Amino acid sequence: VSTQSTWVPIDEAMTLIVKCISDDQWKVRRGAVNMLKELVMSGVQLPAADVNAVILKALMDSDSDVKEAATAARAEAMKSGVKISGKDVMSIVNKGIVDGEWKARRVALQMLVDFIRDGVEIPITEATVVALKGLMDSDSDVQNSAQEAFDEIKKIGVQLSPEGVMEPIMQGINSDGWKARKAALQCIVKMNEQGLNLPQDEVTVAIVKSMFDSDSDVRNAATTVRELISKSGMELSPTKIDSVIGKLSSEESFQVSKESLTAVLDLLNADTQLNSSEVSNLVIKGLIHPESDIRDVATMIAKKMGTQLKLSSGLGMAPIHKAAGDDQWKIRRSA
C-alpha cells in the first residue's frame, strides 16, 4: 500500500484493519472498512478469509454507518471474485442470535436474510434452527426478522424435519424467560399452520407443561394453543398428559395451587381422558387443601372424573391419611 513515499506491506495493512475493526470508536471501525474497500478496489490480492471476516464483523456492527460501509465493501469484494462462505456467515449469525442485545439478534437475522437472497449457500438446517430461535425471541422486532428469514428458507424448498423443529421449541419451553416460553408455544401454532406434522408426544409435553407454568400469560397461551391445534385436527396424547402431570406433581418444589388444578379441569372440559393415579393424587391433595378456592376447583374435578378418580392401591389414601394427622384443624377437617 503506497501513501506518498511510504510503503506498507499488505500483511501489516490487514493486521491494522483487523485491529481497527474492533475499536471502541465507530469512526475508526468505519475507517477500517473503507480502507479494506479501497484495497479491494485497487486490485490488491488479499486473503479472502481475512476480507470476509472483517466484512461479516462489520455487518453485525451496532453503528449504521459502519454497516453501510461494510455493505459497500462487500459489493466490491463480490466484484473482485471474493466469495463468502455460508459456514462463515452462520458462524457470525450464531453468535449474534444469542447476544444479550435485541438489536444484535435482529441484525444477525437480517444478515441471514440478505445472504440467502444473494444466493450464498447457507447450511439450511443450521439456518432453520436460528430462524426458529428468533421466532421464539422475547422481542417482537426480532420475531419479525426471524419470520422473514423463515420465509426465505421456505422459498428454497427445504423439507423441514419435525423433530429438528421441536428441539429449539422445547428449548424455548424450558427457558427461564416467560416471554420466550410464550413465544415457543406460539411457534407450535405457526409450524402447525404451515402443515408441519409435529410429533404428538412432544407437542403434548410442551403444552401441558406450559399449562402448569408459574406465569399467567404462558398458561393462557398454552390453553389457546391447545384449542387452536385441536381445531386443526391434532389431539394431545392422553398417556403423555398423565405422564407430564405425574412428573410435575412429584417434584419437591411443586405446590398444589388453584392454577395447577384449573389446568387439569381445562383438560377435562376438553374431553381429555385422565386416568392415572398421579392425576388422582393431585386432585385429592387439592380436596384436602386448607384454602377453600383450591378445594372448590378440586371438587369440580372430582365430580367430573367420577369413578375415574383412583383411591386404590393406597396412592389416593396416602395424602388423606397424612392430612388426618396434620396440626391444622382445617386440613384434618378436609381429610
Coordinates of C-alpha atoms in Angstrom, one line a residue:
V1 CA 0.0 0.0 0.0
S2 CA 1.5 3.3 -1.0
T3 CA 0.9 6.6 0.8
Q4 CA 3.0 9.2 -0.9
S5 CA 6.6 7.9 -0.4
T6 CA 5.7 5.4 2.4
W7 CA 5.2 1.8 1.7
V8 CA 3.3 -0.6 4.0
P9 CA 3.3 -4.3 3.4
I10 CA -0.1 -5.9 2.7
D11 CA 0.0 -8.2 5.7
E12 CA 0.7 -5.2 8.0
A13 CA -2.2 -3.3 6.4
M14 CA -4.6 -6.3 7.0
T15 CA -3.3 -6.6 10.6
L16 CA -4.2 -2.9 11.1
I17 CA -7.6 -3.3 9.6
V18 CA -8.4 -6.3 11.8
K19 CA -7.3 -4.5 14.8
C20 CA -9.3 -1.3 14.0
I21 CA -12.5 -3.2 13.2
S22 CA -12.7 -4.0 16.9
D23 CA -12.0 -0.4 18.1
D24 CA -14.4 1.3 20.5
Q25 CA -14.8 4.3 18.2
W26 CA -17.3 3.8 15.4
K27 CA -15.4 6.2 13.1
V28 CA -12.2 4.1 13.5
R29 CA -14.2 0.9 12.6
R30 CA -15.8 2.6 9.6
G31 CA -12.3 3.8 8.5
A32 CA -11.0 0.2 8.7
V33 CA -13.9 -1.0 6.5
N34 CA -13.3 1.8 4.0
M35 CA -9.6 1.1 3.9
L36 CA -10.4 -2.5 3.1
K37 CA -12.8 -1.4 0.3
E38 CA -10.1 0.8 -1.2
L39 CA -7.6 -2.1 -1.1
V40 CA -10.1 -4.4 -2.9
M41 CA -10.9 -1.8 -5.5
S42 CA -7.2 -1.2 -6.2
G43 CA -6.9 -4.9 -7.3
V44 CA -4.6 -5.9 -4.5
Q45 CA -4.8 -9.7 -3.8
L46 CA -6.0 -10.0 -0.2
P47 CA -6.6 -13.2 1.7
A48 CA -10.3 -14.0 1.2
A49 CA -10.8 -15.3 4.7
D50 CA -9.5 -12.0 6.2
V51 CA -11.7 -9.9 3.9
N52 CA -14.8 -11.9 4.7
A53 CA -14.0 -11.9 8.5
V54 CA -13.8 -8.1 8.5
I55 CA -16.9 -7.6 6.4
L56 CA -19.0 -10.0 8.4
K57 CA -18.0 -8.5 11.7
A58 CA -18.8 -5.0 10.3
L59 CA -22.2 -6.1 9.0
M60 CA -23.0 -7.0 12.6
D61 CA -21.8 -3.6 13.9
S62 CA -24.1 -1.6 16.2
D63 CA -23.5 1.5 14.2
S64 CA -25.4 2.1 10.9
D65 CA -22.6 3.9 9.2
V66 CA -20.2 1.0 9.8
K67 CA -22.8 -1.4 8.5
E68 CA -23.3 0.8 5.4
A69 CA -19.6 0.8 4.8
A70 CA -19.5 -3.0 5.2
T71 CA -22.3 -3.4 2.6
A72 CA -20.3 -1.3 0.1
A73 CA -17.1 -3.2 0.9
R74 CA -18.9 -6.5 0.3
A75 CA -20.2 -5.3 -3.0
E76 CA -16.7 -4.5 -4.2
A77 CA -15.4 -7.8 -2.8
M78 CA -18.0 -9.7 -4.8
K79 CA -17.0 -7.8 -8.0
S80 CA -13.4 -8.9 -7.3
G81 CA -14.5 -12.5 -7.1
V82 CA -14.2 -12.9 -3.3
K83 CA -16.8 -15.4 -2.3
I84 CA -18.2 -15.6 1.3
S85 CA -18.6 -19.0 2.8
G86 CA -22.0 -19.9 4.1
K87 CA -20.3 -21.5 7.1
D88 CA -18.6 -18.3 7.9
V89 CA -21.9 -16.4 7.7
M90 CA -23.6 -18.9 10.1
S91 CA -20.6 -18.6 12.5
I92 CA -21.3 -14.9 12.9
V93 CA -25.1 -15.3 12.8
N94 CA -25.0 -18.0 15.6
K95 CA -23.0 -15.6 17.8
G96 CA -25.4 -12.8 17.1
I97 CA -28.6 -14.7 17.8
V98 CA -27.6 -15.3 21.4
D99 CA -26.4 -11.8 22.0
G100 CA -27.9 -10.0 25.1
E101 CA -28.9 -7.0 22.9
W102 CA -32.1 -7.4 20.9
K103 CA -30.7 -5.2 18.1
A104 CA -27.7 -7.6 17.6
R105 CA -30.1 -10.5 17.4
R106 CA -32.2 -8.7 14.8
V107 CA -29.2 -7.7 12.8
A108 CA -28.0 -11.3 12.8
L109 CA -31.3 -12.5 11.3
Q110 CA -31.4 -9.6 8.8
M111 CA -27.9 -10.5 7.7
L112 CA -29.0 -14.2 7.3
V113 CA -31.9 -13.0 5.1
D114 CA -29.6 -10.8 2.9
F115 CA -27.1 -13.6 2.3
I116 CA -29.9 -16.2 1.4
R117 CA -31.3 -13.7 -1.0
D118 CA -27.9 -13.1 -2.5
G119 CA -27.6 -16.8 -3.3
V120 CA -24.9 -17.7 -0.7
E121 CA -25.1 -21.4 0.1
I122 CA -26.1 -21.3 3.7
P123 CA -26.3 -24.5 5.8
I124 CA -30.1 -24.7 5.8
T125 CA -30.6 -26.9 8.8
E126 CA -28.5 -24.6 10.9
A127 CA -30.2 -21.5 9.4
T128 CA -33.6 -23.0 10.2
V129 CA -32.7 -23.5 13.9
V130 CA -31.5 -19.9 14.1
A131 CA -34.8 -18.7 12.5
L132 CA -36.8 -20.7 15.0
K133 CA -34.8 -19.3 17.9
G134 CA -35.6 -15.9 16.5
L135 CA -39.3 -16.7 16.3
M136 CA -39.2 -17.5 20.0
D137 CA -37.4 -14.4 20.9
S138 CA -38.8 -12.1 23.6
D139 CA -38.6 -9.1 21.3
S140 CA -41.2 -8.6 18.6
D141 CA -38.8 -6.9 16.2
V142 CA -36.5 -10.0 16.4
Q143 CA -39.5 -12.2 15.8
N144 CA -40.4 -10.3 12.7
S145 CA -36.9 -10.6 11.3
A146 CA -37.0 -14.3 12.1
Q147 CA -40.2 -14.8 10.3
E148 CA -38.7 -13.1 7.3
A149 CA -35.7 -15.5 7.5
F150 CA -38.0 -18.4 7.8
D151 CA -40.0 -17.3 4.7
E152 CA -36.7 -17.1 2.7
I153 CA -35.7 -20.6 3.8
K154 CA -39.1 -22.0 2.7
K155 CA -38.7 -20.4 -0.7
I156 CA -35.6 -22.6 -1.3
G157 CA -38.0 -25.6 -1.0
V158 CA -36.3 -27.2 2.0
Q159 CA -38.3 -30.0 3.7
L160 CA -38.2 -29.2 7.4
S161 CA -37.7 -32.0 9.9
P162 CA -40.5 -32.0 12.5
E163 CA -38.1 -33.4 15.1
G164 CA -35.5 -30.8 14.2
V165 CA -38.1 -28.0 14.6
M166 CA -39.2 -29.4 18.0
E167 CA -35.7 -29.3 19.5
P168 CA -35.4 -25.4 19.6
I169 CA -39.1 -25.2 20.5
M170 CA -38.6 -27.4 23.6
Q171 CA -35.5 -25.3 24.5
G172 CA -37.8 -22.3 24.4
I173 CA -40.4 -24.1 26.6
N174 CA -37.7 -24.8 29.2
S175 CA -36.1 -21.3 29.1
D176 CA -36.1 -19.0 32.2
G177 CA -37.8 -16.1 30.4
W178 CA -41.6 -16.2 30.3
K179 CA -41.7 -14.3 27.0
A180 CA -39.5 -17.0 25.4
R181 CA -41.7 -19.7 26.8
K182 CA -44.8 -18.0 25.4
A183 CA -43.2 -17.4 22.0
A184 CA -42.2 -21.1 21.9
L185 CA -45.9 -22.0 22.3
Q186 CA -46.9 -19.6 19.5
C187 CA -44.2 -21.2 17.3
I188 CA -46.0 -24.5 17.6
V189 CA -49.1 -22.9 16.1
K190 CA -47.1 -21.3 13.3
M191 CA -45.5 -24.6 12.4
N192 CA -48.8 -26.4 12.5
E193 CA -50.4 -23.8 10.3
Q194 CA -47.7 -24.4 7.7
G195 CA -48.6 -28.0 7.6
L196 CA -45.6 -29.4 9.5
N197 CA -46.6 -32.6 11.3
L198 CA -45.0 -32.1 14.7
P199 CA -44.5 -35.1 17.0
Q200 CA -47.7 -35.5 19.1
D201 CA -45.9 -36.6 22.2
E202 CA -43.5 -33.6 22.3
V203 CA -46.3 -31.1 21.5
T204 CA -48.3 -32.6 24.3
V205 CA -45.4 -32.2 26.7
A206 CA -44.8 -28.6 25.6
I207 CA -48.5 -27.6 26.0
V208 CA -49.3 -29.4 29.3
K209 CA -46.1 -28.3 31.0
S210 CA -47.0 -24.7 30.0
M211 CA -50.5 -25.1 31.3
F212 CA -48.8 -25.5 34.8
D213 CA -46.5 -22.6 34.2
S214 CA -45.9 -20.0 37.0
D215 CA -46.7 -17.2 34.6
S216 CA -50.4 -16.5 33.7
D217 CA -49.5 -15.3 30.2
V218 CA -47.8 -18.6 29.5
R219 CA -50.7 -20.6 30.9
N220 CA -53.2 -18.6 28.8
A221 CA -51.1 -19.1 25.7
A222 CA -50.9 -22.8 26.4
T223 CA -54.7 -23.1 26.6
T224 CA -55.1 -21.0 23.4
V225 CA -52.5 -23.2 21.5
R226 CA -54.2 -26.4 22.7
E227 CA -57.6 -25.1 21.4
L228 CA -56.1 -24.0 18.0
I229 CA -54.2 -27.2 17.3
S230 CA -57.3 -29.2 18.3
K231 CA -59.3 -27.3 15.7
S232 CA -56.7 -28.3 13.1
G233 CA -57.2 -32.0 13.9
M234 CA -54.2 -32.6 16.2
E235 CA -55.1 -34.1 19.6
L236 CA -52.9 -34.3 22.7
S237 CA -51.6 -37.7 23.8
P238 CA -53.6 -38.8 26.9
T239 CA -50.7 -41.0 28.0
K240 CA -48.3 -38.2 27.8
I241 CA -50.6 -35.8 29.6
D242 CA -50.8 -38.2 32.6
S243 CA -47.0 -38.6 32.4
V244 CA -46.3 -34.9 32.4
I245 CA -48.8 -34.2 35.2
G246 CA -47.3 -37.0 37.3
K247 CA -43.8 -35.8 36.8
L248 CA -44.6 -32.2 37.6
S249 CA -46.6 -33.0 40.7
S250 CA -43.9 -35.3 42.0
E251 CA -41.2 -32.5 42.1
E252 CA -40.2 -31.3 45.5
S253 CA -40.9 -27.7 44.6
F254 CA -44.4 -28.4 43.3
Q255 CA -47.2 -26.9 45.3
V256 CA -50.9 -27.7 44.7
S257 CA -52.5 -24.4 43.5
K258 CA -55.7 -23.2 42.0
E259 CA -53.8 -22.6 38.7
S260 CA -52.5 -26.2 38.5
L261 CA -55.9 -27.7 39.3
T262 CA -57.5 -25.3 36.8
A263 CA -55.2 -26.7 34.2
V264 CA -56.5 -30.2 34.9
L265 CA -60.1 -29.0 34.8
D266 CA -59.5 -27.3 31.5
L267 CA -58.2 -30.6 30.1
L268 CA -61.2 -32.5 31.4
N269 CA -63.5 -29.9 29.9
A270 CA -61.9 -30.5 26.6
D271 CA -62.9 -34.2 26.9
T272 CA -59.4 -35.4 27.7
Q273 CA -59.3 -38.7 29.4
L274 CA -57.1 -38.5 32.6
N275 CA -56.9 -41.9 34.2
S276 CA -53.6 -42.0 36.0
S277 CA -53.2 -42.4 39.8
E278 CA -50.8 -39.4 39.7
V279 CA -53.7 -37.2 38.4
S280 CA -56.0 -38.6 41.1
N281 CA -53.3 -38.0 43.7
L282 CA -53.0 -34.3 42.6
V283 CA -56.8 -33.9 42.8
I284 CA -57.0 -35.4 46.3
K285 CA -54.3 -33.1 47.5
G286 CA -56.5 -30.3 46.3
L287 CA -59.5 -31.7 48.1
I288 CA -57.7 -31.7 51.4
H289 CA -56.1 -28.3 50.9
P290 CA -56.8 -25.7 53.6
E291 CA -57.7 -23.0 51.1
S292 CA -61.3 -23.1 50.0
D293 CA -60.6 -21.8 46.5
I294 CA -58.3 -24.7 45.8
R295 CA -60.8 -27.2 47.4
D296 CA -63.6 -25.8 45.2
V297 CA -61.7 -26.5 41.9
A298 CA -60.6 -29.9 43.1
T299 CA -64.2 -30.7 44.0
M300 CA -65.3 -29.8 40.4
I301 CA -62.6 -32.1 39.0
A302 CA -63.6 -34.9 41.3
K303 CA -67.2 -34.7 40.3
K304 CA -66.2 -34.6 36.6
M305 CA -63.8 -37.6 36.9
G306 CA -66.4 -39.6 38.9
T307 CA -65.3 -43.2 39.1
Q308 CA -62.1 -42.4 37.3
L309 CA -60.8 -40.9 40.5
K310 CA -58.5 -43.6 41.8
L311 CA -58.2 -44.4 45.5
S312 CA -57.0 -47.9 45.0
S313 CA -53.5 -49.2 45.9
G314 CA -53.1 -46.6 48.6
L315 CA -51.9 -43.9 46.2
G316 CA -55.0 -41.8 46.8
M317 CA -55.4 -42.6 50.5
A318 CA -51.8 -41.8 51.5
P319 CA -52.2 -38.0 51.4
I320 CA -55.6 -38.3 53.2
H321 CA -54.0 -40.3 56.0
K322 CA -51.2 -37.8 56.3
A323 CA -53.7 -34.9 56.3
A324 CA -55.8 -36.6 59.0
G325 CA -52.9 -36.2 61.4
D326 CA -52.0 -32.6 60.4
D327 CA -51.5 -29.8 63.0
Q328 CA -54.0 -27.6 61.2
W329 CA -57.6 -28.4 62.0
K330 CA -58.8 -27.2 58.6
I331 CA -56.6 -29.8 56.9
R332 CA -57.8 -32.5 59.3
R333 CA -61.4 -31.5 58.5
S334 CA -60.7 -31.6 54.8
A335 CA -59.3 -35.1 55.1

